[in-house]
CSV table of C-alpha atoms in Angstrom, one decimal:
chain,number,residue,atom,x,y,z
A,268,MET,CA,149.2,16.1,83.0
A,269,SER,CA,150.5,16.5,79.5
A,270,GLU,CA,147.9,18.3,77.4
A,271,ASP,CA,149.6,17.4,74.2
A,272,TYR,CA,149.4,13.7,75.0
A,273,LEU,CA,145.8,14.0,76.0
A,274,TRP,CA,145.0,15.8,72.7
A,275,ASP,CA,147.0,13.9,70.1
A,276,LYS,CA,149.2,11.4,72.0
A,277,THR,CA,152.3,13.4,71.4
A,278,GLY,CA,154.7,13.6,74.3
A,279,LYS,CA,154.4,11.5,77.4
A,280,ASP,CA,152.0,11.2,80.3
A,281,GLN,CA,152.4,8.1,82.5
A,282,GLU,CA,149.1,8.5,84.3
A,283,ILE,CA,147.0,8.7,81.1
A,284,GLU,CA,149.0,5.8,79.6
A,285,ARG,CA,148.2,3.7,82.7
A,286,LEU,CA,144.6,4.6,82.4
A,287,GLU,CA,144.6,3.7,78.7
A,288,ASN,CA,146.2,0.3,79.4
A,289,LEU,CA,143.8,-0.5,82.2
A,290,LEU,CA,140.8,0.5,80.1
A,291,SER,CA,142.0,-1.3,77.0
A,292,VAL,CA,140.0,-4.3,78.0
A,293,PHE,CA,136.9,-2.4,77.0
A,294,ARG,CA,138.3,-1.3,73.6
A,295,TYR,CA,136.4,-2.1,70.4
A,296,GLN,CA,137.6,-5.3,68.8
A,297,GLN,CA,137.1,-5.5,65.1
A,298,THR,CA,134.1,-7.6,64.3
A,299,ASP,CA,132.4,-8.5,61.1
A,300,PRO,CA,129.8,-6.0,59.9
A,301,PRO,CA,126.2,-7.0,60.5
A,302,ILE,CA,124.5,-9.2,57.9
A,303,LEU,CA,122.5,-6.7,55.9
A,304,PRO,CA,118.9,-7.3,54.9
A,305,THR,CA,119.6,-7.1,51.2
A,306,THR,CA,116.0,-7.8,50.1
A,307,GLU,CA,114.9,-4.5,51.7
A,308,VAL,CA,117.3,-2.4,49.7
A,309,VAL,CA,115.4,-0.9,46.8
A,310,PRO,CA,116.9,2.2,45.0
A,311,VAL,CA,114.5,5.0,45.4
A,312,ALA,CA,114.7,6.1,41.8
A,313,GLU,CA,113.7,2.6,40.6
A,314,LYS,CA,110.7,2.2,42.7
A,315,ALA,CA,107.7,1.3,40.7
A,316,PRO,CA,104.6,3.5,41.4
A,317,ARG,CA,102.2,1.4,43.3
A,318,PHE,CA,98.4,1.7,43.2
A,319,ARG,CA,97.1,2.9,46.5
A,320,PHE,CA,93.5,2.8,47.5
A,321,SER,CA,92.2,6.2,48.3
A,322,PHE,CA,88.9,7.5,49.2
A,323,ALA,CA,89.2,10.1,46.4
A,324,PHE,CA,89.4,7.4,43.8
A,325,ALA,CA,86.5,5.6,45.4
A,326,PHE,CA,84.4,8.7,45.5
A,327,ALA,CA,85.3,9.5,41.8
A,328,GLY,CA,84.3,6.0,40.8
A,329,ALA,CA,81.0,6.2,42.6
A,330,MET,CA,80.2,9.6,41.0
A,331,ALA,CA,81.0,8.2,37.6
A,332,ALA,CA,78.7,5.3,38.2
A,333,VAL,CA,75.9,7.6,39.2
A,334,LEU,CA,76.4,9.8,36.2
A,335,ILE,CA,76.4,6.8,33.9
A,336,GLY,CA,73.2,5.5,35.6
A,337,PHE,CA,71.5,8.9,35.1
A,338,GLY,CA,72.6,9.0,31.5
A,339,LEU,CA,71.2,5.6,30.8
A,340,PHE,CA,68.0,6.5,32.6
A,341,TRP,CA,67.4,9.5,30.4
A,342,LEU,CA,68.4,7.7,27.2
A,343,ILE,CA,66.0,4.8,27.7
A,344,PRO,CA,62.4,5.9,26.6
A,345,ARG,CA,60.0,5.8,29.5
A,346,GLU,CA,56.8,5.7,27.5
A,347,ARG,CA,55.6,2.7,25.7
A,348,GLU,CA,55.0,3.4,22.1
A,349,VAL,CA,51.9,2.3,20.4
A,350,ALA,CA,51.7,1.3,16.8
A,351,VAL,CA,49.9,3.7,14.6
A,352,VAL,CA,48.4,2.0,11.6
A,353,GLY,CA,48.6,3.5,8.2
A,354,PRO,CA,50.7,6.3,6.8
A,355,GLN,CA,51.3,8.9,9.5
A,356,PRO,CA,53.2,12.1,9.8
A,357,PRO,CA,56.7,11.8,11.4
A,358,VAL,CA,55.3,12.8,14.8
A,359,ALA,CA,51.7,12.1,15.6
A,360,THR,CA,49.7,12.2,18.8
A,361,VAL,CA,46.8,9.9,19.3
A,362,LYS,CA,44.7,8.9,22.3
A,363,VAL,CA,44.7,5.2,22.9
A,364,PRO,CA,43.2,3.3,25.8
A,365,ILE,CA,46.1,1.1,26.9
A,366,ALA,CA,43.9,-1.8,28.1
A,367,ASN,CA,42.1,-2.2,24.8
A,368,ALA,CA,43.4,-5.3,23.2
A,369,PRO,CA,42.1,-8.7,22.1
A,370,VAL,CA,42.1,-11.1,25.1
A,371,SER,CA,42.4,-14.3,23.2
A,372,PRO,CA,43.9,-15.5,20.0
A,373,GLU,CA,40.5,-16.5,18.8
A,374,GLN,CA,39.1,-13.1,19.3
A,375,PRO,CA,39.8,-10.9,16.3
A,376,ALA,CA,42.1,-7.9,16.9
A,377,GLN,CA,40.4,-4.6,16.8
A,378,SER,CA,41.9,-1.7,15.0
A,379,VAL,CA,43.4,0.8,17.2
A,380,SER,CA,41.5,3.7,15.9
A,381,SER,CA,38.1,2.0,16.3
A,382,VAL,CA,38.4,1.4,20.1
A,383,SER,CA,36.8,3.8,22.5
A,384,LYS,CA,37.5,4.2,26.2
A,385,ASN,CA,34.0,3.0,27.1
A,386,ASP,CA,34.4,-0.4,25.5
A,387,THR,CA,34.6,-3.3,27.9
A,388,ILE,CA,36.6,-6.3,26.7
A,389,ARG,CA,36.5,-9.5,28.6
A,390,PRO,CA,37.0,-13.1,27.9
A,391,SER,CA,34.0,-15.2,27.1
A,392,PHE,CA,34.2,-17.3,30.2
A,393,ILE,CA,33.9,-14.3,32.6
A,394,LYS,CA,30.3,-13.8,33.2
A,395,HIS,CA,30.3,-10.6,35.3
A,396,PRO,CA,31.2,-7.3,33.8
A,397,VAL,CA,34.8,-6.3,34.3
A,398,PRO,CA,35.1,-2.6,35.0
A,399,VAL,CA,37.7,-0.9,32.9
A,400,ALA,CA,38.8,2.4,34.2
A,401,PHE,CA,42.0,3.2,32.5
A,402,LYS,CA,43.1,6.7,32.0
A,403,GLN,CA,43.8,7.9,28.6
A,404,ARG,CA,47.1,9.5,27.9
A,405,ASN,CA,48.9,11.0,25.0
A,406,VAL,CA,51.2,8.7,23.4
A,407,VAL,CA,53.8,10.0,21.0
A,408,ALA,CA,54.8,7.9,18.1
A,409,LYS,CA,58.2,9.1,16.9
A,410,ALA,CA,59.4,8.7,13.4
A,411,GLY,CA,62.1,6.3,12.6
A,412,GLN,CA,61.1,3.8,15.3
A,413,LYS,CA,60.0,0.3,14.7
A,414,LYS,CA,56.2,-0.1,14.4
A,415,VAL,CA,54.6,-3.4,15.3
A,416,ARG,CA,51.2,-4.3,14.2
A,417,PHE,CA,49.0,-6.7,16.1
A,418,GLU,CA,48.4,-8.7,13.0
A,419,ASP,CA,52.2,-9.2,12.6
A,420,LEU,CA,52.4,-10.8,16.0
A,421,THR,CA,52.9,-14.6,16.1
A,422,GLN,CA,50.3,-16.8,17.4
A,423,GLU,CA,52.1,-17.3,20.7
A,424,GLU,CA,52.6,-13.6,21.1
A,425,LYS,CA,49.0,-12.9,20.5
A,426,TYR,CA,48.1,-15.6,23.1
A,427,ALA,CA,50.5,-14.2,25.6
A,428,TYR,CA,49.1,-10.7,25.1
A,429,GLY,CA,45.5,-12.0,25.6
A,430,GLN,CA,46.6,-13.8,28.8
A,431,LEU,CA,48.2,-10.7,30.1
A,432,MET,CA,45.0,-8.7,29.5
A,433,LEU,CA,43.0,-11.4,31.2
A,434,ALA,CA,45.2,-11.3,34.2
A,435,LEU,CA,45.0,-7.5,34.4
A,436,SER,CA,41.2,-7.7,34.1
A,437,ILE,CA,41.0,-10.2,36.9
A,438,THR,CA,43.3,-8.2,39.1
A,439,SER,CA,41.3,-5.1,38.5
A,440,SER,CA,38.1,-6.8,39.4
A,441,LYS,CA,39.6,-8.1,42.6
A,442,LEU,CA,40.9,-4.7,43.5
A,443,GLN,CA,37.4,-3.2,42.8
A,444,ALA,CA,35.8,-5.8,45.1
A,445,VAL,CA,38.3,-5.0,47.9
A,446,ARG,CA,37.6,-1.3,47.4
A,447,GLN,CA,33.9,-1.8,47.7
A,448,THR,CA,34.4,-3.9,50.9
A,449,ILE,CA,36.5,-1.3,52.5
A,450,ASP,CA,34.0,1.4,51.6
A,451,GLN,CA,31.2,-0.6,53.1
A,452,ILE,CA,33.1,-1.2,56.3
A,453,GLU,CA,33.9,2.5,56.6
A,454,ASN,CA,30.3,3.5,56.0
A,455,ASP,CA,29.2,1.0,58.7
A,456,LYS,CA,31.7,2.5,61.1
A,457,THR,CA,30.6,6.1,60.6
A,458,SER,CA,26.9,5.1,60.9
A,459,ASP,CA,27.5,3.2,64.2
A,460,LYS,CA,29.6,5.9,65.7
A,461,PRO,CA,27.9,7.4,68.8
A,462,ASN,CA,27.4,11.1,69.0
A,463,PHE,CA,29.0,12.5,72.2
A,464,ARG,CA,27.6,16.0,71.8
B,230,MET,CA,150.4,25.4,73.6
B,231,ALA,CA,148.8,28.2,71.6
B,232,ARG,CA,150.8,27.2,68.6
B,233,ASN,CA,149.8,23.6,69.0
B,234,PHE,CA,146.2,24.5,69.4
B,235,PHE,CA,146.1,26.4,66.1
B,236,PHE,CA,148.1,23.8,64.4
B,237,SER,CA,145.8,21.1,65.6
B,238,GLN,CA,142.8,23.0,64.2
B,239,ALA,CA,144.5,23.3,60.8
B,240,THR,CA,145.2,19.6,60.8
B,241,ALA,CA,141.7,18.8,61.9
B,242,THR,CA,140.0,20.5,59.0
B,243,ALA,CA,142.1,19.2,56.1
B,244,PRO,CA,141.5,15.5,56.7
B,245,ALA,CA,137.9,16.2,57.5
B,246,GLU,CA,137.3,17.8,54.1
B,247,ARG,CA,139.2,15.0,52.5
B,248,GLU,CA,137.2,12.3,54.2
B,249,ALA,CA,133.9,14.2,53.7
B,250,SER,CA,133.8,13.6,50.0
B,251,GLY,CA,134.7,10.0,50.6
B,252,GLU,CA,131.9,9.6,53.1
B,253,GLU,CA,129.5,11.1,50.7
B,254,GLN,CA,130.5,8.7,48.0
B,255,LEU,CA,130.2,5.8,50.4
B,256,VAL,CA,126.8,6.8,51.5
B,257,GLU,CA,125.6,7.2,47.9
B,258,ARG,CA,126.9,3.8,47.0
B,259,ALA,CA,125.3,2.3,50.2
B,260,CYS,CA,122.0,3.9,49.3
B,261,SER,CA,122.1,2.3,45.9
B,262,GLY,CA,122.4,-1.1,47.5
B,263,ASP,CA,126.2,-1.5,47.6
B,264,GLY,CA,126.7,-3.7,50.7
B,265,GLU,CA,130.5,-3.3,50.5
B,266,ALA,CA,130.2,0.5,50.8
B,267,PHE,CA,128.2,0.1,53.9
B,268,ASN,CA,130.7,-2.4,55.3
B,269,GLU,CA,133.3,0.3,54.7
B,270,ILE,CA,131.2,2.8,56.7
B,271,TYR,CA,130.9,0.2,59.4
B,272,ARG,CA,134.7,-0.2,59.6
B,273,MET,CA,135.2,3.5,59.7
B,274,PHE,CA,132.6,4.3,62.4
B,275,ALA,CA,132.3,1.2,64.5
B,276,PRO,CA,134.8,2.4,67.1
B,277,LEU,CA,132.9,5.7,67.5
B,278,VAL,CA,129.6,3.9,67.9
B,279,HIS,CA,131.2,1.4,70.3
B,280,GLY,CA,132.6,4.2,72.4
B,281,ILE,CA,129.4,6.1,72.6
B,282,VAL,CA,127.4,3.1,73.5
B,283,LEU,CA,130.0,2.0,76.0
B,284,ALA,CA,129.8,5.3,77.8
B,285,ARG,CA,126.2,4.4,78.7
B,286,VAL,CA,125.6,0.7,78.6
B,287,PRO,CA,127.2,-2.3,80.3
B,288,TYR,CA,130.1,-3.8,78.4
B,289,ASP,CA,128.4,-7.1,77.8
B,290,ASP,CA,125.5,-5.6,75.9
B,291,VAL,CA,127.6,-3.1,73.9
B,292,LYS,CA,128.3,-5.4,70.9
B,293,ASP,CA,124.6,-6.2,70.3
B,294,ILE,CA,123.6,-2.6,70.5
B,295,VAL,CA,126.4,-1.6,68.1
B,296,GLN,CA,125.0,-4.1,65.6
B,297,GLU,CA,121.5,-2.8,66.1
B,298,VAL,CA,122.7,0.7,65.5
B,299,PHE,CA,124.2,-0.1,62.2
B,300,LEU,CA,121.2,-2.1,61.1
B,301,ALA,CA,119.0,0.8,62.0
B,302,ALA,CA,121.3,3.1,60.1
B,303,TYR,CA,121.2,0.9,57.1
B,304,LYS,CA,117.4,0.9,57.0
B,305,ASN,CA,117.2,4.6,57.3
B,306,LEU,CA,120.2,5.5,55.1
B,307,ASP,CA,117.9,7.2,52.6
B,308,GLY,CA,116.8,9.6,55.3
B,309,LEU,CA,120.3,11.0,55.9
B,310,ARG,CA,120.2,14.6,54.7
B,311,ASP,CA,123.8,15.6,55.0
B,312,LYS,CA,125.8,12.7,53.6
B,313,ASN,CA,129.0,14.3,54.9
B,314,ALA,CA,127.9,14.0,58.5
B,315,VAL,CA,127.6,10.3,58.8
B,316,GLY,CA,129.5,10.2,62.1
B,317,ALA,CA,127.2,12.7,63.8
B,318,TRP,CA,124.2,10.9,62.5
B,319,LEU,CA,125.4,7.5,63.7
B,320,ALA,CA,126.3,9.0,67.1
B,321,LYS,CA,122.8,10.2,67.4
B,322,ILE,CA,121.3,6.8,66.6
B,323,ALA,CA,123.8,5.2,69.1
B,324,ARG,CA,122.6,7.6,71.8
B,325,ASN,CA,119.0,6.8,71.1
B,326,HIS,CA,119.6,3.1,71.2
B,327,ALA,CA,121.5,3.4,74.5
B,328,ALA,CA,118.5,5.3,75.9
B,329,GLU,CA,116.2,2.6,74.5
B,330,TYR,CA,118.3,0.0,76.3
B,331,TYR,CA,117.4,1.5,79.7
B,332,ARG,CA,113.7,1.9,78.8
B,333,LYS,CA,113.5,-1.8,78.3
B,334,ALA,CA,114.5,-2.2,82.0
B,335,ARG,CA,116.8,-5.2,81.6
B,336,PRO,CA,118.1,-6.8,84.8
B,337,THR,CA,121.6,-5.7,85.9
B,338,GLU,CA,124.2,-7.7,87.8
B,339,GLU,CA,126.3,-6.4,90.5
B,340,LEU,CA,130.0,-7.2,90.6
B,341,SER,CA,131.2,-9.8,93.0
B,342,GLU,CA,133.7,-8.9,95.8
B,343,ASP,CA,136.5,-10.8,94.0
B,344,LEU,CA,136.1,-8.7,90.9
B,345,SER,CA,135.9,-5.5,92.8
B,346,GLY,CA,139.2,-6.1,94.7
B,347,LYS,CA,141.7,-3.4,94.2
B,348,HIS,CA,144.6,-5.8,93.2
B,349,ASN,CA,142.7,-7.1,90.2
B,350,PRO,CA,143.5,-5.0,87.2
B,351,LYS,CA,140.3,-5.9,85.5
B,352,ALA,CA,138.4,-4.9,88.6
B,353,GLU,CA,140.2,-1.6,88.7
B,354,ALA,CA,139.2,-1.1,85.0
B,355,VAL,CA,135.6,-1.8,85.9
B,356,GLU,CA,135.8,0.7,88.7
B,357,ILE,CA,137.3,3.4,86.5
B,358,MET,CA,134.7,2.7,83.9
B,359,ARG,CA,132.0,3.0,86.5
B,360,THR,CA,133.5,6.3,87.6
B,361,ILE,CA,133.5,7.6,84.0
B,362,ARG,CA,129.9,6.6,83.6
B,363,SER,CA,129.0,8.6,86.7
B,364,MET,CA,130.3,11.8,85.0
B,365,PRO,CA,128.3,14.2,82.9
B,366,GLU,CA,127.4,12.9,79.4
B,367,THR,CA,129.6,15.3,77.4
B,368,TYR,CA,132.7,14.4,79.4
B,369,ARG,CA,132.2,10.7,79.6
B,370,GLU,CA,131.6,10.3,75.9
B,371,THR,CA,134.8,12.2,75.0
B,372,LEU,CA,136.8,10.4,77.7
B,373,VAL,CA,135.7,7.0,76.5
B,374,LEU,CA,136.6,7.8,72.9
B,375,ARG,CA,140.0,9.1,73.9
B,376,LEU,CA,141.0,6.7,76.7
B,377,ILE,CA,139.3,3.5,75.6
B,378,GLU,CA,138.9,3.7,71.8
B,379,GLY,CA,142.3,5.5,71.5
B,380,MET,CA,141.1,8.3,69.2
B,381,THR,CA,142.9,11.7,69.2
B,382,GLY,CA,141.1,14.9,69.8
B,383,ASN,CA,141.0,15.6,66.1
B,384,GLU,CA,139.5,12.3,65.3
B,385,ILE,CA,136.9,12.7,67.9
B,386,ALA,CA,136.0,16.1,66.4
B,387,GLU,CA,135.8,14.7,62.9
B,388,ARG,CA,133.7,11.7,63.8
B,389,THR,CA,131.2,13.3,66.1
B,390,GLY,CA,130.8,16.5,64.3
B,391,LEU,CA,131.9,18.6,67.3
B,392,THR,CA,134.3,21.4,67.0
B,393,PRO,CA,137.9,20.8,68.1
B,394,GLU,CA,137.6,23.4,70.7
B,395,SER,CA,134.6,21.7,72.3
B,396,VAL,CA,136.4,18.4,72.3
B,397,ARG,CA,139.5,20.0,73.8
B,398,VAL,CA,137.5,21.6,76.6
B,399,ASN,CA,135.5,18.4,77.3
B,400,LEU,CA,138.7,16.3,77.4
B,401,HIS,CA,140.5,18.6,79.9
B,402,ARG,CA,137.5,19.2,82.2
B,403,GLY,CA,136.6,15.5,82.0
B,404,MET,CA,140.1,14.4,82.8
B,405,ASP,CA,140.3,16.8,85.8
B,406,GLN,CA,137.0,15.4,87.1
B,407,LEU,CA,138.2,11.9,86.6
B,408,ARG,CA,141.4,12.6,88.5
B,409,GLN,CA,139.4,14.1,91.4
B,410,LYS,CA,137.0,11.2,91.6
B,411,LEU,CA,139.8,8.6,91.4
B,412,GLY,CA,141.9,10.4,93.9
B,413,ILE,CA,144.8,10.8,91.4
B,414,GLU,CA,147.0,13.8,92.0
B,415,GLY,CA,147.4,15.6,88.7
B,416,VAL,CA,150.4,17.4,87.4
B,417,LYS,CA,150.5,21.0,88.5
B,418,ARG,CA,150.1,23.4,85.6
């Protein structure tokens, strides 16, 4: 066996040449290159950054929404302000029963300062007394905020306010009746309860 | 022989370095979407890939697998780290695809008696090919590239990334084994 011929085809080796000739049927025959998927070739440097959904972004968005919600919650005043008639200092604290208000447009509006918590206001067509048991609370009137007098309300607004007060009175009476019924039932139960001792 | 060995080593490195820069440029161009550059890579390395696949897979399926190898290489060209080692990289892909071929468990056909007759040259070639495939992987790959694809030892070393010494050893030991298996009496050294 010629090692030179086996290595770089120099010299002569009949046996290897014979093998080469026999095996040449398997030799690579030049073919066309494969058809390349040209649409898939995108240079790496020219790739545009794509937005990808990630849980980090979602979490950050949720946290931002919560913070905005809390901010709005604290910014919006939570106490309804009541008009204070007459010249007042910039910040004044007055005790006002919330339920005191005229119930119908026909009924004259009472001044805020003249209403006490024991006054009962009801429409003329309600015959039975309507209990009014509202708590008083301190209402702070801040300076620089819009003050609305009851006299300045339009006729429709006054009527709506009266209807609202009427509805509240009726609801309150209904609740009182329910409460009394419940109390009576409970009293009956306790009195009928047998003593096992 | 010793003189030839050292001479062959010297001649093996010079073209390798010369072609290395050319390979790198071709790969860079192919990465940037130059289809002609990739076709040039195909023309350079198709015989290598063909030989590596042929050493493992039946001849009828070799062409398809060669095409698959180059398509896979084209898709993953950006992942090639050493752009001067395209041949070794393609050889690895070819070996993986040949292994994948057998994982798919395709049906194989046995040769008929007519084809396996000893007087039929093609049948004799098939028999020699079968004998080569029964040899260890390192020997059969080198022998196929040398005897079938017609590459020299230097070319095999350049393309596959092996050292010329390894190729030389594989060629001689593989040839000795092939002679023994085929019953050919070799020349006494």
